[in-house]
Amino acid sequence: MKINLLTSLVQTKKNSCWLIALFLIGIQINAQQFTSSVKQFIIVNSDTVALTHATVVDGTGSASKMDQTIIIIKGRIAEVGSSTRINVSKSAKVIDCTGKTIIPGMVMMHEHLFYGESVGPYYLGLEMPVSFPRLYLAGGATTIRTTGSTEPQTDLNLKKWIDAGRMAGPDIDVTGPYIEREFLPIPEIQFIKTPEDAEKEVEYWISKGSTSFKVYMDITKDDLKAVVTTAHKSNLKVTGHLCSITYREAATLGIDNLEHGFIPCSDFVQGKKENVCAFGAVTPSLKNLDVNSEAMKDLMKFLIEKKVALTSTLPVFEPYTGREVIPGNGDAALAPQVMEAVRKNYDASVRIDSSDAALFKKEMAWEKQFVEMGGRLMAGVDPTGAGRTIPGYADRHVLELLVEAGFTFAQAVKICSLNAAEYLGREKEIGTISEGKRADLVLINGNPEKDIKTVRNTEIVFKNGVGYDSKKLFDSVNGKVGLY
């Protein structure tokens, strides 16, 4: 039967080589087994699936295409094109997508598996091993980078169990623990004291399976040099949420990525001391900087020359006035007592955040300028801050905010898919909707190009061609965020 199927496929395509490879790879993908805890969320698991009559935004930044059909065979995209041209096999499971939109599975780049809570004077990173993987997948994130871990051993276990079909969740690039000297009162961080400590920490977590690293706010330039040198020896990349080191210094030392756009950028602090985080001066320096500053444009040019990518995390900086309490309407996800604390903080902040709102708009403009100048912009949600940023809900909301920043919907999708896939070196597998790639797809009920809020209508999230019920995933952890 397998031989007959392969023969039939080859006869219908001019290029038989990639189809043979697709078929052989598909056998492996199709062999994956799922536990009952995962099966409860799966609504599509067929060898051949046809998604017909959809609007497709393919992730390349190109204009959307109407009335498209996507054929999935054993977890791979076998064919994509006009519904009038593609013949659908009688054996295929057909899903009529009329009035719906398909985008690539989102590749999101600042997706912690912990939830940040303030318990003065401390800031806690509380691991959410049950709720967060489900929420990310429900919101359309099929691949995530943790970008700093408080429990890297837990994150590595979650990755293993998801890969084995024992948990529902996205593919995970596990970033090692924060590389940081003692500064902020975060008890989960194991602080370093020397560059040698930093090197040893990176080497240890490489040996355990971490595939990227993040430096934090109070390191020295020598610390960063040690981290970059050690990670690059293993062809792994380093990102940073910086303060003590400027963006220009970090780019000179070989950092690959900078987090949170330009919000943490200390390059414009007057009289900044070397290797010292001028914590209270960074935000005022940016608020005082003109949105069309030539100095900022010069910094952007330098970062682009050094091939440093930026990760936008707009949801975690979203102001309060005129905005949702939980951006993306994820109120139901929070444990009631946590939601009460978040709402209390929200109510106290409304109508007194005008300067923060102005900086938020300025950050949007800078991200747009960076892309227009040729920079690589990626995106993530960073579920920390004031506790308003909830995985899944915020991932979909990223698309809304990028469109608010002036990007087209197609450009926003590219930022959240192909740009990140290329950075990870996985663009041959994921990031766009094209023949031969993994069938990581998000089916949205509606047309986000006409009404961006319809990105919230995720129906089915396909990962490796297996379709997960988005609503069921979301509902399964209602009231759990902040607990587990």
GROMACS .gro file of C-alpha atoms in nm:
model
  484
    1MET     CA    1   0.000   0.000   0.000
    2LYS     CA    2   0.286   0.240   0.083
    3ILE     CA    3   0.453   0.160  -0.251
    4ASN     CA    4   0.130   0.230  -0.443
    5LEU     CA    5   0.082   0.560  -0.262
    6LEU     CA    6   0.438   0.670  -0.334
    7THR     CA    7   0.404   0.574  -0.700
    8SER     CA    8   0.082   0.770  -0.730
    9LEU     CA    9   0.235   1.079  -0.572
   10VAL     CA   10   0.540   1.071  -0.796
   11GLN     CA   11   0.326   1.040  -1.107
   12THR     CA   12   0.137   1.357  -1.019
   13LYS     CA   13   0.447   1.573  -0.970
   14LYS     CA   14   0.734   1.664  -1.199
   15ASN     CA   15   0.983   1.688  -0.916
   16SER     CA   16   0.974   1.343  -0.758
   17CYS     CA   17   1.285   1.376  -0.540
   18TRP     CA   18   1.138   1.606  -0.278
   19LEU     CA   19   0.816   1.402  -0.269
   20ILE     CA   20   1.011   1.088  -0.187
   21ALA     CA   21   1.188   1.271   0.092
   22LEU     CA   22   0.857   1.414   0.208
   23PHE     CA   23   0.702   1.069   0.218
   24LEU     CA   24   0.989   0.916   0.413
   25ILE     CA   25   0.994   1.204   0.663
   26GLY     CA   26   0.617   1.179   0.691
   27ILE     CA   27   0.639   0.818   0.802
   28GLN     CA   28   0.842   0.930   1.103
   29ILE     CA   29   0.610   1.220   1.186
   30ASN     CA   30   0.300   1.003   1.152
   31ALA     CA   31   0.451   0.748   1.389
   32GLN     CA   32   0.432   0.987   1.684
   33GLN     CA   33   0.211   0.860   1.961
   34PHE     CA   34   0.013   1.079   2.199
   35THR     CA   35  -0.097   1.014   2.555
   36SER     CA   36  -0.460   1.057   2.654
   37SER     CA   37  -0.376   1.390   2.818
   38VAL     CA   38  -0.277   1.521   2.473
   39LYS     CA   39  -0.539   1.337   2.267
   40GLN     CA   40  -0.815   1.524   2.446
   41PHE     CA   41  -0.712   1.840   2.259
   42ILE     CA   42  -0.658   1.685   1.914
   43ILE     CA   43  -0.940   1.723   1.663
   44VAL     CA   44  -0.750   1.651   1.339
   45ASN     CA   45  -0.504   1.363   1.305
   46SER     CA   46  -0.528   1.217   0.955
   47ASP     CA   47  -0.262   1.108   0.708
   48THR     CA   48  -0.404   1.344   0.446
   49VAL     CA   49  -0.581   1.672   0.522
   50ALA     CA   50  -0.716   1.927   0.277
   51LEU     CA   51  -0.779   2.282   0.397
   52THR     CA   52  -0.992   2.426   0.118
   53HIS     CA   53  -1.105   2.775   0.010
   54ALA     CA   54  -0.896   2.966   0.264
   55THR     CA   55  -0.731   3.304   0.253
   56VAL     CA   56  -0.360   3.234   0.303
   57VAL     CA   57  -0.104   3.476   0.451
   58ASP     CA   58   0.210   3.274   0.387
   59GLY     CA   59   0.462   3.440   0.622
   60THR     CA   60   0.689   3.587   0.354
   61GLY     CA   61   0.540   3.933   0.389
   62SER     CA   62   0.368   3.899   0.051
   63ALA     CA   63   0.006   3.991  -0.002
   64SER     CA   64  -0.255   3.739   0.100
   65LYS     CA   65  -0.399   3.496  -0.153
   66MET     CA   66  -0.767   3.419  -0.174
   67ASP     CA   67  -0.942   3.085  -0.225
   68GLN     CA   68  -0.638   2.870  -0.155
   69THR     CA   69  -0.616   2.499  -0.073
   70ILE     CA   70  -0.344   2.342   0.138
   71ILE     CA   71  -0.282   1.968   0.120
   72ILE     CA   72  -0.112   1.812   0.421
   73ILE     CA   73   0.033   1.461   0.389
   74LYS     CA   74   0.180   1.297   0.696
   75GLY     CA   75   0.256   1.622   0.872
   76ARG     CA   76   0.405   1.807   0.576
   77ILE     CA   77   0.265   2.061   0.333
   78ALA     CA   78   0.246   1.864   0.010
   79GLU     CA   79   0.073   2.125  -0.202
   80VAL     CA   80  -0.057   2.480  -0.172
   81GLY     CA   81  -0.230   2.685  -0.440
   82SER     CA   82  -0.555   2.795  -0.597
   83SER     CA   83  -0.853   2.582  -0.501
   84THR     CA   84  -0.950   2.571  -0.869
   85ARG     CA   85  -0.620   2.402  -0.955
   86ILE     CA   86  -0.565   2.151  -0.674
   87ASN     CA   87  -0.736   1.815  -0.684
   88VAL     CA   88  -0.837   1.686  -0.342
   89SER     CA   89  -0.803   1.313  -0.282
   90LYS     CA   90  -1.120   1.128  -0.184
   91SER     CA   91  -0.929   0.985   0.113
   92ALA     CA   92  -0.840   1.329   0.251
   93LYS     CA   93  -1.006   1.480   0.556
   94VAL     CA   94  -1.152   1.798   0.410
   95ILE     CA   95  -1.196   2.114   0.617
   96ASP     CA   96  -1.386   2.391   0.439
   97CYS     CA   97  -1.212   2.718   0.529
   98THR     CA   98  -1.442   2.955   0.344
   99GLY     CA   99  -1.436   3.292   0.522
  100LYS     CA  100  -1.129   3.191   0.721
  101THR     CA  101  -0.759   3.277   0.715
  102ILE     CA  102  -0.453   3.055   0.755
  103ILE     CA  103  -0.117   3.186   0.875
  104PRO     CA  104   0.203   2.995   0.959
  105GLY     CA  105   0.244   2.862   1.309
  106MET     CA  106   0.392   3.154   1.503
  107VAL     CA  107   0.761   3.139   1.601
  108MET     CA  108   0.771   3.350   1.914
  109MET     CA  109   1.093   3.459   2.074
  110HIS     CA  110   1.037   3.582   2.431
  111GLU     CA  111   0.803   3.323   2.581
  112HIS     CA  112   0.897   3.239   2.939
  113LEU     CA  113   0.751   2.933   3.106
  114PHE     CA  114   0.721   3.125   3.430
  115TYR     CA  115   0.479   3.395   3.543
  116GLY     CA  116   0.622   3.703   3.712
  117GLU     CA  117   0.467   3.820   4.038
  118SER     CA  118   0.574   4.098   4.276
  119VAL     CA  119   0.582   4.003   4.644
  120GLY     CA  120   0.764   4.304   4.785
  121PRO     CA  121   1.050   4.348   4.811
  122TYR     CA  122   1.102   4.045   4.585
  123TYR     CA  123   1.008   3.963   4.228
  124LEU     CA  124   0.923   3.599   4.173
  125GLY     CA  125   0.943   3.389   3.858
  126LEU     CA  126   0.684   3.118   3.927
  127GLU     CA  127   0.705   2.822   3.688
  128MET     CA  128   0.380   2.741   3.506
  129PRO     CA  129   0.454   2.392   3.368
  130VAL     CA  130   0.091   2.296   3.301
  131SER     CA  131  -0.085   2.614   3.194
  132PHE     CA  132   0.175   2.794   2.986
  133PRO     CA  133   0.259   2.526   2.725
  134ARG     CA  134  -0.112   2.482   2.653
  135LEU     CA  135  -0.173   2.856   2.634
  136TYR     CA  136   0.111   2.917   2.391
  137LEU     CA  137  -0.011   2.645   2.157
  138ALA     CA  138  -0.374   2.760   2.188
  139GLY     CA  139  -0.273   3.109   2.076
  140GLY     CA  140  -0.098   2.982   1.764
  141ALA     CA  141   0.264   2.969   1.884
  142THR     CA  142   0.393   2.638   1.750
  143THR     CA  143   0.759   2.720   1.824
  144ILE     CA  144   0.886   2.930   2.115
  145ARG     CA  145   1.216   3.040   2.267
  146THR     CA  146   1.207   3.070   2.645
  147THR     CA  147   1.456   3.362   2.648
  148GLY     CA  148   1.564   3.323   3.007
  149SER     CA  149   1.469   3.044   3.245
  150THR     CA  150   1.418   3.041   3.620
  151GLU     CA  151   1.391   2.660   3.616
  152PRO     CA  152   1.588   2.546   3.311
  153GLN     CA  153   1.575   2.185   3.426
  154THR     CA  154   1.193   2.207   3.425
  155ASP     CA  155   1.189   2.370   3.082
  156LEU     CA  156   1.411   2.093   2.943
  157ASN     CA  157   1.177   1.828   3.083
  158LEU     CA  158   0.875   2.003   2.935
  159LYS     CA  159   1.045   2.014   2.595
  160LYS     CA  160   1.122   1.642   2.616
  161TRP     CA  161   0.769   1.549   2.715
  162ILE     CA  162   0.612   1.767   2.446
  163ASP     CA  163   0.842   1.617   2.182
  164ALA     CA  164   0.742   1.268   2.302
  165GLY     CA  165   0.368   1.341   2.278
  166ARG     CA  166   0.317   1.334   2.655
  167MET     CA  167   0.219   1.702   2.685
  168ALA     CA  168   0.043   1.950   2.460
  169GLY     CA  169   0.261   2.245   2.376
  170PRO     CA  170   0.487   2.412   2.120
  171ASP     CA  171   0.836   2.315   2.012
  172ILE     CA  172   1.074   2.480   2.258
  173ASP     CA  173   1.416   2.638   2.217
  174VAL     CA  174   1.524   2.622   2.583
  175THR     CA  175   1.730   2.924   2.682
  176GLY     CA  176   1.962   2.863   2.975
  177PRO     CA  177   1.926   3.044   3.308
  178TYR     CA  178   1.970   3.419   3.329
  179ILE     CA  179   2.338   3.512   3.323
  180GLU     CA  180   2.340   3.791   3.580
  181ARG     CA  181   2.529   3.945   3.871
  182GLU     CA  182   2.342   4.018   4.192
  183PHE     CA  183   2.128   4.325   4.134
  184LEU     CA  184   1.752   4.278   4.125
  185PRO     CA  185   1.587   4.085   4.413
  186ILE     CA  186   1.486   3.779   4.210
  187PRO     CA  187   1.555   3.474   4.429
  188GLU     CA  188   1.534   3.222   4.145
  189ILE     CA  189   1.846   3.358   3.974
  190GLN     CA  190   2.183   3.195   4.045
  191PHE     CA  191   2.407   3.501   4.033
  192ILE     CA  192   2.757   3.495   3.886
  193LYS     CA  193   3.057   3.677   4.034
  194THR     CA  194   3.314   3.654   3.754
  195PRO     CA  195   3.340   3.599   3.377
  196GLU     CA  196   3.472   3.252   3.460
  197ASP     CA  197   3.145   3.180   3.643
  198ALA     CA  198   2.956   3.288   3.332
  199GLU     CA  199   3.163   3.060   3.109
  200LYS     CA  200   3.112   2.762   3.338
  201GLU     CA  201   2.739   2.823   3.360
  202VAL     CA  202   2.704   2.833   2.982
  203GLU     CA  203   2.913   2.519   2.939
  204TYR     CA  204   2.708   2.334   3.201
  205TRP     CA  205   2.372   2.416   3.046
  206ILE     CA  206   2.493   2.336   2.696
  207SER     CA  207   2.579   1.991   2.831
  208LYS     CA  208   2.223   1.963   2.966
  209GLY     CA  209   2.057   2.059   2.639
  210SER     CA  210   2.001   2.436   2.640
  211THR     CA  211   2.015   2.578   2.288
  212SER     CA  212   2.042   2.953   2.351
  213PHE     CA  213   2.148   3.194   2.626
  214LYS     CA  214   2.040   3.525   2.771
  215VAL     CA  215   2.245   3.783   2.959
  216TYR     CA  216   2.072   4.022   3.193
  217MET     CA  217   2.085   4.373   3.327
  218ASP     CA  218   2.387   4.394   3.556
  219ILE     CA  219   2.667   4.202   3.387
  220THR     CA  220   3.004   4.340   3.274
  221LYS     CA  221   3.146   4.356   2.926
  222ASP     CA  222   3.392   4.080   3.023
  223ASP     CA  223   3.098   3.865   3.135
  224LEU     CA  224   2.928   3.915   2.800
  225LYS     CA  225   3.247   3.838   2.610
  226ALA     CA  226   3.282   3.509   2.800
  227VAL     CA  227   2.920   3.412   2.731
  228VAL     CA  228   2.934   3.500   2.360
  229THR     CA  229   3.267   3.323   2.307
  230THR     CA  230   3.152   3.006   2.483
  231ALA     CA  231   2.809   2.991   2.318
  232HIS     CA  232   2.942   3.065   1.969
  233LYS     CA  233   3.191   2.777   1.999
  234SER     CA  234   2.886   2.550   2.001
  235ASN     CA  235   2.710   2.752   1.727
  236LEU     CA  236   2.455   2.879   1.979
  237LYS     CA  237   2.327   3.235   2.000
  238VAL     CA  238   2.314   3.491   2.278
  239THR     CA  239   2.048   3.749   2.345
  240GLY     CA  240   2.024   4.012   2.615
  241HIS     CA  241   1.800   4.236   2.822
  242LEU     CA  242   2.066   4.494   2.895
  243CYS     CA  243   2.127   4.795   3.117
  244SER     CA  244   2.488   4.795   3.244
  245ILE     CA  245   2.608   4.743   2.886
  246THR     CA  246   2.491   4.963   2.601
  247TYR     CA  247   2.350   4.826   2.278
  248ARG     CA  248   2.651   4.953   2.086
  249GLU     CA  249   2.893   4.784   2.330
  250ALA     CA  250   2.700   4.456   2.313
  251ALA     CA  251   2.692   4.460   1.932
  252THR     CA  252   3.066   4.523   1.925
  253LEU     CA  253   3.118   4.221   2.152
  254GLY     CA  254   2.920   3.994   1.920
  255ILE     CA  255   2.575   3.960   2.079
  256ASP     CA  256   2.320   3.816   1.837
  257ASN     CA  257   1.992   3.960   1.962
  258LEU     CA  258   1.858   4.233   2.189
  259GLU     CA  259   1.532   4.202   2.381
  260HIS     CA  260   1.238   4.443   2.424
  261GLY     CA  261   1.313   4.659   2.123
  262PHE     CA  262   1.474   4.984   2.241
  263ILE     CA  263   1.300   5.014   2.580
  264PRO     CA  264   1.607   4.894   2.784
  265CYS     CA  265   1.858   5.080   2.567
  266SER     CA  266   2.104   5.270   2.792
  267ASP     CA  267   2.302   5.426   2.505
  268PHE     CA  268   2.140   5.769   2.559
  269VAL     CA  269   2.196   5.802   2.934
  270GLN     CA  270   2.413   6.108   2.994
  271GLY     CA  271   2.728   6.034   3.192
  272LYS     CA  272   2.666   5.660   3.206
  273LYS     CA  273   2.946   5.473   3.384
  274GLU     CA  274   3.103   5.167   3.221
  275ASN     CA  275   2.954   4.835   3.338
  276VAL     CA  276   2.705   5.009   3.567
  277CYS     CA  277   2.328   4.989   3.522
  278ALA     CA  278   2.185   5.339   3.548
  279PHE     CA  279   1.851   5.180   3.631
  280GLY     CA  280   1.647   5.492   3.700
  281ALA     CA  281   1.793   5.694   3.413
  282VAL     CA  282   1.724   5.471   3.111
  283THR     CA  283   1.351   5.537   3.072
  284PRO     CA  284   1.381   5.918   3.116
  285SER     CA  285   1.661   5.927   2.859
  286LEU     CA  286   1.434   5.760   2.604
  287LYS     CA  287   1.133   5.974   2.691
  288ASN     CA  288   1.349   6.280   2.624
  289LEU     CA  289   1.479   6.145   2.293
  290ASP     CA  290   1.307   6.266   1.979
  291VAL     CA  291   1.130   5.990   1.790
  292ASN     CA  292   1.322   6.087   1.475
  293SER     CA  293   1.654   6.125   1.654
  294GLU     CA  294   1.955   6.095   1.425
  295ALA     CA  295   2.147   5.940   1.715
  296MET     CA  296   1.891   5.659   1.737
  297LYS     CA  297   1.903   5.608   1.361
  298ASP     CA  298   2.282   5.588   1.379
  299LEU     CA  299   2.252   5.321   1.648
  300MET     CA  300   2.006   5.128   1.433
  301LYS     CA  301   2.248   5.138   1.139
  302PHE     CA  302   2.525   5.003   1.363
  303LEU     CA  303   2.309   4.717   1.489
  304ILE     CA  304   2.207   4.627   1.135
  305GLU     CA  305   2.571   4.631   1.020
  306LYS     CA  306   2.656   4.395   1.307
  307LYS     CA  307   2.357   4.173   1.213
  308VAL     CA  308   2.200   4.210   1.557
  309ALA     CA  309   1.831   4.118   1.566
  310LEU     CA  310   1.573   4.287   1.788
  311THR     CA  311   1.286   4.119   1.968
  312SER     CA  312   0.973   4.330   2.008
  313THR     CA  313   0.774   4.260   2.328
  314LEU     CA  314   0.501   4.521   2.299
  315PRO     CA  315   0.238   4.346   2.517
  316VAL     CA  316   0.444   4.369   2.836
  317PHE     CA  317   0.483   4.747   2.792
  318GLU     CA  318   0.125   4.821   2.694
  319PRO     CA  319  -0.010   5.119   2.887
  320TYR     CA  320  -0.326   5.111   3.098
  321THR     CA  321  -0.552   5.398   2.998
  322GLY     CA  322  -0.793   5.295   2.724
  323ARG     CA  323  -0.649   4.943   2.716
  324GLU     CA  324  -0.770   4.603   2.833
  325VAL     CA  325  -0.684   4.487   3.184
  326ILE     CA  326  -0.545   4.168   3.028
  327PRO     CA  327  -0.429   4.252   2.673
  328GLY     CA  328  -0.586   4.004   2.433
  329ASN     CA  329  -0.884   3.946   2.666
  330GLY     CA  330  -0.730   3.667   2.872
  331ASP     CA  331  -0.898   3.755   3.201
  332ALA     CA  332  -1.036   3.403   3.249
  333ALA     CA  333  -0.689   3.249   3.254
  334LEU     CA  334  -0.579   3.404   3.584
  335ALA     CA  335  -0.642   3.250   3.922
  336PRO     CA  336  -0.909   3.469   4.092
  337GLN     CA  337  -0.681   3.597   4.367
  338VAL     CA  338  -0.411   3.685   4.114
  339MET     CA  339  -0.664   3.855   3.887
  340GLU     CA  340  -0.782   4.063   4.184
  341ALA     CA  341  -0.427   4.189   4.247
  342VAL     CA  342  -0.370   4.262   3.878
  343ARG     CA  343  -0.697   4.453   3.850
  344LYS     CA  344  -0.619   4.656   4.163
  345ASN     CA  345  -0.284   4.762   4.014
  346TYR     CA  346  -0.455   4.838   3.682
  347ASP     CA  347  -0.718   5.059   3.847
  348ALA     CA  348  -0.446   5.249   4.033
  349SER     CA  349  -0.254   5.313   3.710
  350VAL     CA  350  -0.531   5.425   3.475
  351ARG     CA  351  -0.523   5.794   3.378
  352ILE     CA  352  -0.175   5.853   3.523
  353ASP     CA  353   0.029   5.676   3.256
  354SER     CA  354   0.040   5.938   2.979
  355SER     CA  355   0.422   5.953   2.965
  356ASP     CA  356   0.443   5.573   2.949
  357ALA     CA  357   0.184   5.570   2.671
  358ALA     CA  358   0.392   5.824   2.479
  359LEU     CA  359   0.705   5.608   2.513
  360PHE     CA  360   0.504   5.304   2.402
  361LYS     CA  361   0.406   5.484   2.082
  362LYS     CA  362   0.765   5.597   2.035
  363GLU     CA  363   0.887   5.236   2.072
  364MET     CA  364   0.641   5.129   1.804
  365ALA     CA  365   0.778   5.397   1.572
  366TRP     CA  366   1.138   5.294   1.639
  367GLU     CA  367   1.061   4.931   1.563
  368LYS     CA  368   0.902   5.036   1.234
  369GLN     CA  369   1.207   5.251   1.150
  370PHE     CA  370   1.441   4.963   1.232
  371VAL     CA  371   1.259   4.732   0.990
  372GLU     CA  372   1.243   4.996   0.716
  373MET     CA  373   1.620   5.040   0.748
  374GLY     CA  374   1.671   4.667   0.692
  375GLY     CA  375   1.683   4.532   1.049
  376ARG     CA  376   1.554   4.193   1.158
  377LEU     CA  377   1.263   4.233   1.398
  378MET     CA  378   1.115   3.934   1.579
  379ALA     CA  379   0.848   3.926   1.849
  380GLY     CA  380   0.750   3.780   2.183
  381VAL     CA  381   0.522   3.851   2.478
  382ASP     CA  382   0.735   3.828   2.799
  383PRO     CA  383   0.473   3.716   3.056
  384THR     CA  384   0.621   3.920   3.340
  385GLY     CA  385   0.589   4.290   3.423
  386ALA     CA  386   0.268   4.380   3.606
  387GLY     CA  387   0.114   4.036   3.547
  388ARG     CA  388  -0.113   4.146   3.261
  389THR     CA  389   0.070   3.954   2.990
  390ILE     CA  390  -0.073   3.603   2.950
  391PRO     CA  391   0.068   3.351   2.698
  392GLY     CA  392  -0.148   3.264   2.401
  393TYR     CA  393  -0.380   3.560   2.444
  394ALA     CA  394  -0.083   3.796   2.425
  395ASP     CA  395   0.073   3.609   2.131
  396ARG     CA  396  -0.232   3.677   1.918
  397HIS     CA  397  -0.240   4.032   2.053
  398VAL     CA  398   0.117   4.088   1.928
  399LEU     CA  399  -0.022   4.084   1.574
  400GLU     CA  400  -0.275   4.351   1.672
  401LEU     CA  401  -0.007   4.572   1.824
  402LEU     CA  402   0.228   4.537   1.526
  403VAL     CA  403  -0.054   4.646   1.297
  404GLU     CA  404  -0.120   4.938   1.535
  405ALA     CA  405   0.250   5.023   1.495
  406GLY     CA  406   0.198   5.064   1.121
  407PHE     CA  407   0.292   4.725   0.981
  408THR     CA  408   0.058   4.550   0.739
  409PHE     CA  409  -0.093   4.227   0.864
  410ALA     CA  410   0.131   4.032   0.623
  411GLN     CA  411   0.438   4.211   0.761
  412ALA     CA  412   0.328   4.141   1.118
  413VAL     CA  413   0.290   3.772   1.039
  414LYS     CA  414   0.639   3.763   0.890
  415ILE     CA  415   0.784   3.923   1.204
  416CYS     CA  416   0.615   3.648   1.406
  417SER     CA  417   0.715   3.362   1.177
  418LEU     CA  418   0.980   3.374   0.903
  419ASN     CA  419   1.204   3.636   1.067
  420ALA     CA  420   1.236   3.424   1.380
  421ALA     CA  421   1.266   3.096   1.188
  422GLU     CA  422   1.560   3.239   0.993
  423TYR     CA  423   1.725   3.361   1.314
  424LEU     CA  424   1.692   3.010   1.460
  425GLY     CA  425   1.829   2.856   1.140
  426ARG     CA  426   1.505   2.664   1.089
  427GLU     CA  427   1.359   2.843   0.789
  428LYS     CA  428   1.375   2.526   0.576
  429GLU     CA  429   1.134   2.360   0.819
  430ILE     CA  430   0.907   2.629   0.958
  431GLY     CA  431   0.814   2.995   0.924
  432THR     CA  432   0.622   3.002   0.596
  433ILE     CA  433   0.342   2.813   0.425
  434SER     CA  434   0.520   2.640   0.139
  435GLU     CA  435   0.552   2.295  -0.008
  436GLY     CA  436   0.780   2.056   0.177
  437LYS     CA  437   0.771   2.239   0.509
  438ARG     CA  438   0.617   2.117   0.831
  439ALA     CA  439   0.245   2.174   0.849
  440ASP     CA  440   0.257   2.425   1.135
  441LEU     CA  441  -0.049   2.638   1.065
  442VAL     CA  442  -0.308   2.852   1.242
  443LEU     CA  443  -0.669   2.856   1.122
  444ILE     CA  444  -0.843   3.183   1.208
  445ASN     CA  445  -1.216   3.239   1.171
  446GLY     CA  446  -1.234   3.570   0.983
  447ASN     CA  447  -1.016   3.807   0.787
  448PRO     CA  448  -0.759   3.992   1.001
  449GLU     CA  449  -0.669   4.217   0.707
  450LYS     CA  450  -1.016   4.367   0.730
  451ASP     CA  451  -1.059   4.339   1.108
  452ILE     CA  452  -0.739   4.273   1.302
  453LYS     CA  453  -0.935   4.166   1.612
  454THR     CA  454  -1.032   3.845   1.433
  455VAL     CA  455  -0.683   3.709   1.511
  456ARG     CA  456  -0.844   3.619   1.844
  457ASN     CA  457  -1.065   3.368   1.665
  458THR     CA  458  -0.809   3.087   1.650
  459GLU     CA  459  -0.997   2.765   1.576
  460ILE     CA  460  -0.739   2.498   1.497
  461VAL     CA  461  -0.364   2.513   1.553
  462PHE     CA  462  -0.176   2.258   1.343
  463LYS     CA  463   0.161   2.136   1.466
  464ASN     CA  464   0.332   1.878   1.246
  465GLY     CA  465  -0.002   1.840   1.068
  466VAL     CA  466  -0.188   1.746   1.387
  467GLY     CA  467  -0.474   1.984   1.460
  468TYR     CA  468  -0.537   2.105   1.815
  469ASP     CA  469  -0.861   2.263   1.934
  470SER     CA  470  -0.761   2.616   2.035
  471LYS     CA  471  -1.065   2.687   2.252
  472LYS     CA  472  -1.038   2.359   2.438
  473LEU     CA  473  -0.673   2.428   2.518
  474PHE     CA  474  -0.756   2.775   2.646
  475ASP     CA  475  -1.053   2.655   2.852
  476SER     CA  476  -0.855   2.370   3.010
  477VAL     CA  477  -0.642   2.612   3.214
  478ASN     CA  478  -0.897   2.882   3.298
  479GLY     CA  479  -0.826   3.011   3.648
  480LYS     CA  480  -0.489   2.834   3.665
  481VAL     CA  481  -0.232   3.102   3.574
  482GLY     CA  482  -0.051   3.203   3.890
  483LEU     CA  483  -0.101   2.855   4.036
  484TYR     CA  484   0.055   2.613   3.786
   0.00000   0.00000   0.00000
